[in-house]
Coordinates of C-alpha atoms in Angstrom, one line a residue:
M1 CA 12.4 -3.5 24.4
D2 CA 9.0 -5.0 25.3
M3 CA 7.3 -7.6 22.8
L4 CA 4.6 -4.9 21.8
S5 CA 6.9 -2.2 20.7
S6 CA 8.8 -4.9 18.7
L7 CA 5.6 -5.5 16.5
P8 CA 5.7 -3.4 12.8
E9 CA 4.3 -0.1 12.8
L10 CA 1.8 -1.1 10.7
V11 CA 0.4 -3.5 13.2
L12 CA 0.9 -0.8 15.9
V13 CA -1.2 1.5 14.0
M14 CA -3.9 -1.0 13.8
I15 CA -3.9 -1.4 17.8
I16 CA -3.7 2.0 18.6
S17 CA -6.6 2.7 16.4
S18 CA -8.7 0.3 18.4
L19 CA -8.0 2.5 21.3
S20 CA -10.1 5.7 22.2
F21 CA -8.5 8.8 21.0
K22 CA -7.7 10.1 24.6
E23 CA -5.9 6.7 25.2
C24 CA -4.3 6.6 21.8
V25 CA -2.5 10.3 22.6
R26 CA -1.2 8.9 25.9
T27 CA 0.5 6.1 24.2
S28 CA 3.1 8.9 22.5
A29 CA 4.5 9.1 26.3
L30 CA 5.8 5.3 26.2
S31 CA 9.1 5.9 24.2
K32 CA 10.6 7.5 21.3
K33 CA 9.1 4.8 18.7
W34 CA 5.7 5.5 20.0
R35 CA 6.2 9.5 20.2
N36 CA 4.5 10.2 16.3
L37 CA 2.8 6.9 16.3
C38 CA -0.3 8.4 17.5
H39 CA -0.6 10.6 14.5
E40 CA -1.4 7.8 12.3
T41 CA -4.3 6.6 14.4
R42 CA -7.4 6.1 11.9
N43 CA -10.1 7.1 14.4
I44 CA -9.7 11.1 15.5
V45 CA -12.0 12.2 17.9
F46 CA -11.9 16.2 18.8
K47 CA -13.8 17.2 22.2
E48 CA -14.1 20.9 23.2
S49 CA -15.3 19.7 26.7
E50 CA -11.9 17.9 27.1
Y51 CA -10.0 21.0 26.0
V52 CA -12.2 24.0 27.3
D53 CA -12.8 24.6 30.8
R54 CA -16.8 25.8 30.9
S55 CA -16.1 27.7 34.1
A56 CA -13.0 29.6 32.8
S57 CA -13.4 33.4 32.3
D58 CA -11.4 33.6 29.0
K59 CA -13.1 30.7 27.1
K60 CA -12.6 32.5 24.0
S61 CA -8.9 32.1 24.1
E62 CA -9.0 28.3 25.3
R63 CA -11.4 27.8 22.0
I64 CA -8.8 29.4 19.7
S65 CA -6.2 27.2 21.2
F66 CA -8.5 24.1 20.8
V67 CA -9.0 24.9 16.9
D68 CA -5.4 25.6 16.9
Y69 CA -4.6 22.0 18.5
M70 CA -7.1 20.4 15.4
K71 CA -5.6 22.0 12.8
Q72 CA -1.9 20.9 14.1
W73 CA -3.2 17.6 14.6
V74 CA -4.4 16.9 11.0
N75 CA -1.4 18.5 9.6
R76 CA 0.8 16.2 11.2
F77 CA -1.3 13.2 10.2
N78 CA 1.0 10.5 8.3
G79 CA -1.9 8.2 7.4
R80 CA -3.2 7.7 4.0
Y81 CA -6.9 7.4 5.2
I82 CA -8.9 7.6 8.2
E83 CA -11.8 5.5 9.4
T84 CA -13.4 8.0 11.7
L85 CA -13.5 12.0 12.4
E86 CA -15.5 13.3 15.1
I87 CA -15.7 17.0 16.1
Y88 CA -17.8 18.2 19.1
F89 CA -17.5 22.0 19.1
S90 CA -20.4 23.8 20.3
L91 CA -21.6 26.5 18.0
P92 CA -18.5 27.4 16.4
L93 CA -19.2 31.1 15.4
G94 CA -16.2 32.6 13.7
F95 CA -14.5 29.3 13.1
E96 CA -16.5 28.2 10.0
A97 CA -13.7 28.0 7.8
D98 CA -11.5 26.2 10.1
I99 CA -14.1 23.5 10.7
E100 CA -14.7 23.1 6.5
S101 CA -10.9 22.5 6.3
L102 CA -11.2 19.8 8.7
I103 CA -14.1 18.2 7.1
K104 CA -12.3 18.6 3.6
F105 CA -9.0 16.8 5.4
A106 CA -11.6 14.1 6.2
V107 CA -13.1 13.6 2.9
L108 CA -9.4 13.8 1.1
K109 CA -8.6 10.7 3.4
Q110 CA -11.7 8.8 2.4
V111 CA -13.3 8.9 5.8
K112 CA -16.0 6.3 6.5
N113 CA -17.5 7.6 9.8
L114 CA -18.2 11.4 10.3
V115 CA -19.5 12.9 13.5
L116 CA -20.2 16.9 13.2
D117 CA -21.8 18.0 16.6
F118 CA -22.2 21.7 17.1
S119 CA -25.0 21.7 19.4
N120 CA -24.5 23.3 22.8
P121 CA -24.5 20.9 25.8
S122 CA -26.7 23.2 27.8
W123 CA -29.6 22.6 25.6
I124 CA -32.4 20.3 27.1
T125 CA -35.4 20.9 24.8
T126 CA -35.9 21.9 21.2
T127 CA -37.0 25.1 22.3
N128 CA -33.6 26.0 23.7
A129 CA -32.0 25.4 20.5
S130 CA -34.8 27.0 18.2
W131 CA -33.8 30.2 19.8
Y132 CA -30.5 30.1 17.8
S133 CA -31.9 30.0 14.6
M134 CA -28.8 30.7 12.6
I135 CA -27.0 27.7 11.8
V136 CA -23.3 28.5 12.3
V137 CA -21.9 25.5 9.8
E138 CA -23.4 24.0 6.5
L139 CA -22.3 20.6 5.5
P140 CA -19.7 21.4 2.5
L141 CA -20.6 20.1 -0.9
C142 CA -17.8 17.6 -1.1
V143 CA -19.7 15.4 1.6
Y144 CA -22.8 14.7 -0.3
S145 CA -20.7 12.8 -2.9
L146 CA -18.3 11.0 -0.9
T147 CA -18.4 7.3 -1.7
T148 CA -16.6 6.0 1.2
L149 CA -18.9 7.8 4.0
E150 CA -21.0 4.6 5.7
S151 CA -22.1 7.0 8.6
L152 CA -22.8 10.6 9.2
K153 CA -24.1 12.0 12.4
I154 CA -24.7 15.9 12.0
Y155 CA -25.8 18.0 15.0
S156 CA -26.7 21.6 14.8
C157 CA -25.1 21.5 11.2
G158 CA -27.2 22.6 8.3
F159 CA -27.4 20.4 5.3
D160 CA -29.6 19.9 2.0
P161 CA -31.3 16.6 1.8
S162 CA -31.9 16.9 -2.0
K163 CA -28.1 17.2 -2.7
F164 CA -27.7 13.3 -1.7
M165 CA -27.8 11.4 -4.5
K166 CA -30.0 8.3 -3.9
S167 CA -26.8 5.8 -4.6
R168 CA -24.8 8.1 -2.4
L169 CA -26.8 8.3 0.9
P170 CA -24.6 6.6 3.6
R171 CA -26.0 3.4 5.5
R172 CA -26.4 5.2 8.8
L173 CA -27.7 8.8 9.2
S174 CA -28.2 10.6 12.7
I175 CA -29.8 14.5 12.5
G176 CA -30.2 16.5 15.6
W177 CA -30.7 19.9 17.1
V178 CA -32.0 21.4 13.8
E179 CA -35.0 22.5 12.1
L180 CA -36.2 19.5 9.3
T181 CA -38.9 20.4 7.4
D182 CA -38.6 17.3 5.1
I183 CA -38.3 13.8 6.3
E184 CA -39.7 11.9 3.3
S185 CA -36.8 12.6 1.0
L186 CA -34.3 11.3 3.4
V187 CA -35.8 7.8 4.0
S188 CA -38.0 7.2 0.5
N189 CA -36.5 5.7 -2.4
S190 CA -32.9 5.4 -0.6
P191 CA -31.6 1.9 -1.2
T192 CA -28.5 2.5 0.6
L193 CA -30.2 3.9 3.9
E194 CA -30.2 1.3 6.7
S195 CA -30.2 3.3 9.7
L196 CA -32.0 6.8 10.4
S197 CA -32.1 8.6 13.8
I198 CA -33.8 12.2 14.1
N199 CA -32.9 13.8 17.6
F200 CA -34.4 16.9 19.0
C201 CA -35.5 18.3 15.6
W202 CA -38.3 20.9 15.0
G203 CA -40.6 22.2 12.4
L204 CA -41.4 18.6 11.2
G205 CA -44.4 18.4 8.6
N206 CA -45.5 15.8 6.7
K207 CA -44.4 12.9 8.8
N208 CA -45.0 9.8 6.3
I209 CA -41.8 7.6 7.2
A210 CA -41.6 5.0 4.3
G211 CA -38.7 2.9 3.2
D212 CA -36.4 -0.3 3.7
I213 CA -34.6 1.1 6.7
K214 CA -33.6 -1.6 9.4
E215 CA -33.2 0.9 12.2
F216 CA -35.4 4.2 13.0
V217 CA -35.3 6.1 16.1
F218 CA -37.7 9.3 16.5
E219 CA -36.5 11.0 19.7
N220 CA -38.1 14.0 21.4
C221 CA -38.9 16.0 18.3
D222 CA -41.3 19.2 18.0
F223 CA -44.0 18.9 15.2
S224 CA -46.1 21.3 13.3
S225 CA -49.6 21.6 13.7
D226 CA -50.1 18.4 11.6
Q227 CA -50.6 15.7 14.4
N228 CA -50.3 12.7 12.0
C229 CA -47.6 10.0 11.9
S230 CA -47.8 7.2 9.5
F231 CA -45.1 4.4 9.2
D232 CA -44.4 2.2 6.4
L233 CA -41.3 0.1 7.1
P234 CA -41.5 -3.2 6.3
A235 CA -38.1 -4.4 6.8
V236 CA -37.4 -2.5 10.4
E237 CA -35.7 -4.5 12.9
F238 CA -35.0 -2.0 15.8
F239 CA -38.0 1.1 16.1
K240 CA -37.6 3.6 19.1
Y241 CA -39.9 6.4 19.5
S242 CA -39.8 9.0 22.1
G243 CA -41.5 12.3 22.6
Q244 CA -45.5 13.4 22.4
V245 CA -48.6 11.2 21.4
L246 CA -49.3 11.8 17.9
S247 CA -52.3 10.4 15.9
F248 CA -50.0 7.1 14.8
S249 CA -50.9 4.9 11.9
S250 CA -49.0 1.9 10.3
K251 CA -49.4 0.8 6.8
R252 CA -46.6 -2.3 6.9
I253 CA -44.4 -2.9 9.7
N254 CA -42.1 -5.9 10.0
M255 CA -43.9 -8.8 12.0
V256 CA -40.6 -10.2 13.3
I257 CA -39.3 -7.0 14.3
K258 CA -36.4 -7.6 17.1
E259 CA -36.9 -4.5 19.3
V260 CA -39.2 -2.0 20.1
Y261 CA -38.6 1.2 22.4
L262 CA -41.7 3.2 23.3
D263 CA -41.4 6.4 25.7
F264 CA -43.9 8.8 26.4
M265 CA -42.3 10.4 29.2
D266 CA -42.8 14.0 28.3
V267 CA -46.4 13.2 28.3
N268 CA -48.0 14.2 32.0
G269 CA -49.9 11.4 33.6
Y270 CA -53.6 12.1 34.8
D271 CA -55.4 11.4 38.0
E272 CA -58.8 10.8 36.5
P273 CA -59.4 9.4 32.8
D274 CA -61.5 11.5 30.3
Q275 CA -62.7 11.5 26.9
S276 CA -59.2 12.6 25.5
T277 CA -57.2 10.0 27.3
K278 CA -59.8 7.3 25.9
V279 CA -58.9 8.6 22.3
E280 CA -55.2 8.5 23.0
G281 CA -55.3 4.8 25.1
E282 CA -57.2 3.6 21.7
V283 CA -54.5 5.1 19.2
L284 CA -51.6 3.8 21.5
S285 CA -52.9 0.4 21.7
G286 CA -53.6 0.2 17.9
F287 CA -50.2 1.5 17.5
L288 CA -48.8 -1.2 19.9
N289 CA -50.5 -3.9 17.9
S290 CA -48.7 -2.6 14.6
L291 CA -45.5 -3.3 16.7
R292 CA -45.7 -7.2 17.9
G293 CA -42.0 -7.1 19.2
A294 CA -42.5 -4.2 21.8
R295 CA -40.0 -4.7 24.4
T296 CA -39.6 -1.3 26.4
V297 CA -42.6 0.8 27.3
C298 CA -43.0 3.6 29.6
P299 CA -45.4 4.6 32.5
Y300 CA -47.8 6.7 30.3
L301 CA -48.3 4.0 28.1
L302 CA -49.2 1.2 31.0
Q303 CA -51.6 4.0 32.2
A304 CA -53.3 5.0 28.9
I305 CA -54.0 1.4 27.5
Q306 CA -56.3 0.6 30.0
E307 CA -58.9 3.6 29.1
C308 CA -59.9 1.6 25.7
E309 CA -63.8 1.0 25.6
N310 CA -62.4 -2.7 25.8
P311 CA -58.6 -3.3 26.3
L312 CA -58.7 -6.9 26.4
Y313 CA -60.6 -7.1 23.1
L314 CA -58.5 -4.3 21.3
L315 CA -55.2 -5.3 22.3
R316 CA -53.7 -8.4 20.4
P317 CA -51.0 -10.9 21.4
M318 CA -47.4 -9.6 20.8
E319 CA -44.3 -12.0 20.1
T320 CA -42.2 -10.6 23.0
Q321 CA -39.9 -12.8 25.1
H322 CA -38.2 -10.1 27.1
L323 CA -40.6 -7.0 28.2
V324 CA -39.0 -4.1 29.9
L325 CA -41.6 -1.8 32.0
R326 CA -40.2 1.5 32.8
T327 CA -42.4 2.0 35.5
K328 CA -43.0 4.1 38.8
L329 CA -45.3 1.2 39.9
N330 CA -47.8 3.6 40.9
V331 CA -51.4 1.9 41.1
V332 CA -52.6 3.8 37.9
E333 CA -50.5 1.4 35.9
F334 CA -51.3 -1.8 37.3
K335 CA -54.1 -2.7 35.0
G336 CA -51.7 -1.8 32.2
I337 CA -49.1 -4.2 33.4
R338 CA -51.5 -6.9 33.9
L339 CA -52.7 -6.2 30.2
L340 CA -49.2 -6.6 28.9
L341 CA -48.9 -9.8 30.5
N342 CA -51.9 -11.0 29.1
N343 CA -50.7 -10.2 25.4
C344 CA -47.3 -11.7 25.8
P345 CA -48.0 -15.7 25.5
K346 CA -44.4 -16.3 24.7
L347 CA -42.9 -14.3 27.6
E348 CA -39.7 -15.8 29.4
T349 CA -37.9 -12.4 31.3
L350 CA -39.9 -9.7 32.4
T351 CA -37.9 -6.5 33.7
F352 CA -39.1 -3.7 35.8
D353 CA -36.9 -0.7 35.2
Y354 CA -38.0 1.2 38.2
L355 CA -38.0 5.1 38.1
G356 CA -39.1 5.8 41.4
R357 CA -42.5 6.9 43.1
N358 CA -44.3 9.9 41.5
I359 CA -44.8 12.1 44.7
F360 CA -47.8 14.1 42.9
S361 CA -49.6 10.7 42.8
K362 CA -52.7 10.2 44.8
G363 CA -51.4 6.8 45.8
L364 CA -53.7 3.8 47.1
T365 CA -56.6 3.7 44.6
Y366 CA -57.3 4.4 40.9
G367 CA -60.5 3.2 39.1
G368 CA -61.7 0.8 41.7
I369 CA -58.2 -0.5 42.2
H370 CA -56.8 -0.7 45.5
R371 CA -52.8 -1.3 45.2
R372 CA -52.7 -3.8 48.4
T373 CA -55.6 -6.1 47.2
Y374 CA -55.2 -5.9 43.2
W375 CA -52.2 -8.6 43.1
L376 CA -54.4 -10.7 45.5
Q377 CA -57.1 -11.5 43.3
K378 CA -57.4 -14.9 42.0
S379 CA -58.2 -13.6 38.5
A380 CA -54.9 -12.0 38.2
Y381 CA -52.9 -15.4 38.0
K382 CA -54.7 -16.2 34.7
Y383 CA -53.1 -13.1 33.2
L384 CA -49.5 -14.4 33.9
P385 CA -48.0 -16.2 31.1
N386 CA -46.8 -19.6 31.9
T387 CA -43.6 -19.2 29.9
L388 CA -42.1 -16.7 32.5
Q389 CA -39.1 -17.7 34.0
V390 CA -37.1 -14.7 35.2
V391 CA -38.2 -11.4 36.7
V392 CA -35.6 -8.7 37.1
V393 CA -36.3 -5.3 39.3
R394 CA -33.6 -2.7 38.6
N395 CA -33.1 0.1 41.3
F396 CA -35.3 -1.8 43.9
T397 CA -35.8 0.1 46.9
G398 CA -38.2 -2.3 48.7
G399 CA -41.3 -0.1 48.4
K400 CA -44.6 -1.4 49.2
N401 CA -45.8 -1.5 45.3
E402 CA -42.5 -3.2 44.6
L403 CA -43.4 -5.9 47.3
Y404 CA -47.0 -6.2 46.3
I405 CA -46.2 -7.2 42.6
L406 CA -43.1 -9.3 43.6
N407 CA -45.0 -11.4 46.1
F408 CA -47.6 -12.1 43.4
L409 CA -44.8 -13.1 40.7
I410 CA -43.2 -15.1 43.4
G411 CA -46.6 -17.0 44.9
S412 CA -47.3 -17.9 41.2
G413 CA -43.7 -19.3 40.8
R414 CA -44.3 -21.5 43.9
G415 CA -46.8 -23.7 41.9
R416 CA -50.2 -22.0 42.5
R417 CA -50.8 -22.2 38.7
P418 CA -50.3 -24.9 36.2
G419 CA -47.3 -25.2 33.6
P420 CA -43.8 -23.6 34.1
V421 CA -43.0 -21.7 37.2
L422 CA -40.7 -18.9 37.8
E423 CA -37.0 -19.7 38.4
R424 CA -35.6 -16.6 39.7
V425 CA -35.9 -13.0 40.9
E426 CA -33.0 -10.6 40.4
L427 CA -33.1 -7.5 42.4
Y428 CA -30.4 -4.7 41.7
I429 CA -29.9 -2.1 44.3
Q430 CA -27.9 1.1 43.5
N431 CA -24.6 1.6 45.2
E432 CA -25.5 5.5 45.4
M433 CA -28.4 4.9 47.6
H434 CA -28.4 7.0 51.2
E435 CA -27.3 4.1 53.7
S436 CA -30.5 4.2 55.5
Q437 CA -32.4 3.4 52.3
R438 CA -30.2 0.9 51.2
M439 CA -30.4 -1.1 54.5
V440 CA -34.0 -0.7 54.0
A441 CA -33.7 -2.5 50.3
L442 CA -31.5 -5.2 51.8
S443 CA -33.8 -6.0 54.7
K444 CA -36.8 -6.4 52.2
A445 CA -35.0 -8.4 50.2
E446 CA -33.9 -10.6 52.7
M447 CA -37.8 -11.1 53.5
L448 CA -38.5 -11.9 50.0
Q449 CA -35.7 -14.5 49.9
S450 CA -37.0 -16.0 53.3
T451 CA -40.7 -16.7 51.6
S452 CA -39.7 -17.2 48.2
G453 CA -39.7 -21.3 48.6
D454 CA -37.9 -22.8 45.3
V455 CA -37.9 -19.4 43.5
Q456 CA -34.3 -18.1 43.8
V457 CA -34.3 -14.4 45.0
L458 CA -30.6 -13.0 43.8
V459 CA -29.6 -9.4 45.1
H460 CA -27.1 -7.3 43.1
N461 CA -25.3 -4.4 43.7
A462 CA -25.6 -1.8 40.6

């Protein structure tokens, strides 16, 4: 007998409960002693994608078998309680009673983390989901009053926010792929709620987000005609917004916020600024000022913030020590990059998350800026914080715009300016690149290494 099998069953259950559900089930093949231990795991995950072949001609019978499998599993469960139950089952029409019985099982076993994901994997936007206006599964009443519940994730699952007692709301709540007209009641006066995530929802009306939550995520939602969004989050530590540009306003935001992620990737860039882009630039600059810990920003923000009447005056210094720029490194973003560098006086690490060149970009110039000469101007050096030590480029390809800005940063690190100098540049090259493209990237990396002087240039496979 191996030493692991000699351990008490209680200890073995604790061990297998730390494995993924799939690995846990595989332990039943080890020996007779292990055969039924997996039915005591405290973390149960049922995924339709692991059981039903989407390309099969008779998916209905496979879905029936999948439901039978879930019911048999819980009937064989030998434990007193469970930590986690996760069900991923796309649009379970005709299986509502079975799903409800599985949820009631979890409530009976005092589940702490409950995931109910009934969304369709083929959905890409909220438009896809809104066509299915009928909600197949409603959250059972027993869940609202479950005192042990710490985390709840419900995707394409109907629920009534008013049924959550203020003292019974879980600490972490994630809602997705559903029409959501009332956000305020989820956030305001909910002392137990610490993390709220709203993903791919539609029909959102009044958007006054106020409360003492520490984590807030708003991702790719569709709003009603009201395009205003107000935040009053004095305790927030992590803030992520992804989606369309709204008229943002902030009453109170934690001034020592740890991480901010802003992504307006669904918003198309533009070739020439106009009055609307100027207004959006001012809105986003003001929003950025209220989020002084901003860490990750997108190409559209880099382009928009330069369109203000006086961006140098409007933007205020940020507390960011590690700035991540998700960028296409088009010339339209260059001034925005420099503006952010100028407003991060404590910056130590700068990461370019390169998204690839925009094939529709006009390319060489924008607003009097030329990509070849912009980073050669002497005035550019005064915009670089003297605390910068590390530059990271992810998805490095060796393109011209990448090299222009890297040569500038490396040149500054060779002592062209007073104060601390750049220590190293790290280039991450994707293994999946075509061999010829990979060879170009490696040769350009070697060129940077040969001219970098005291600045280390390190190359990594990614």
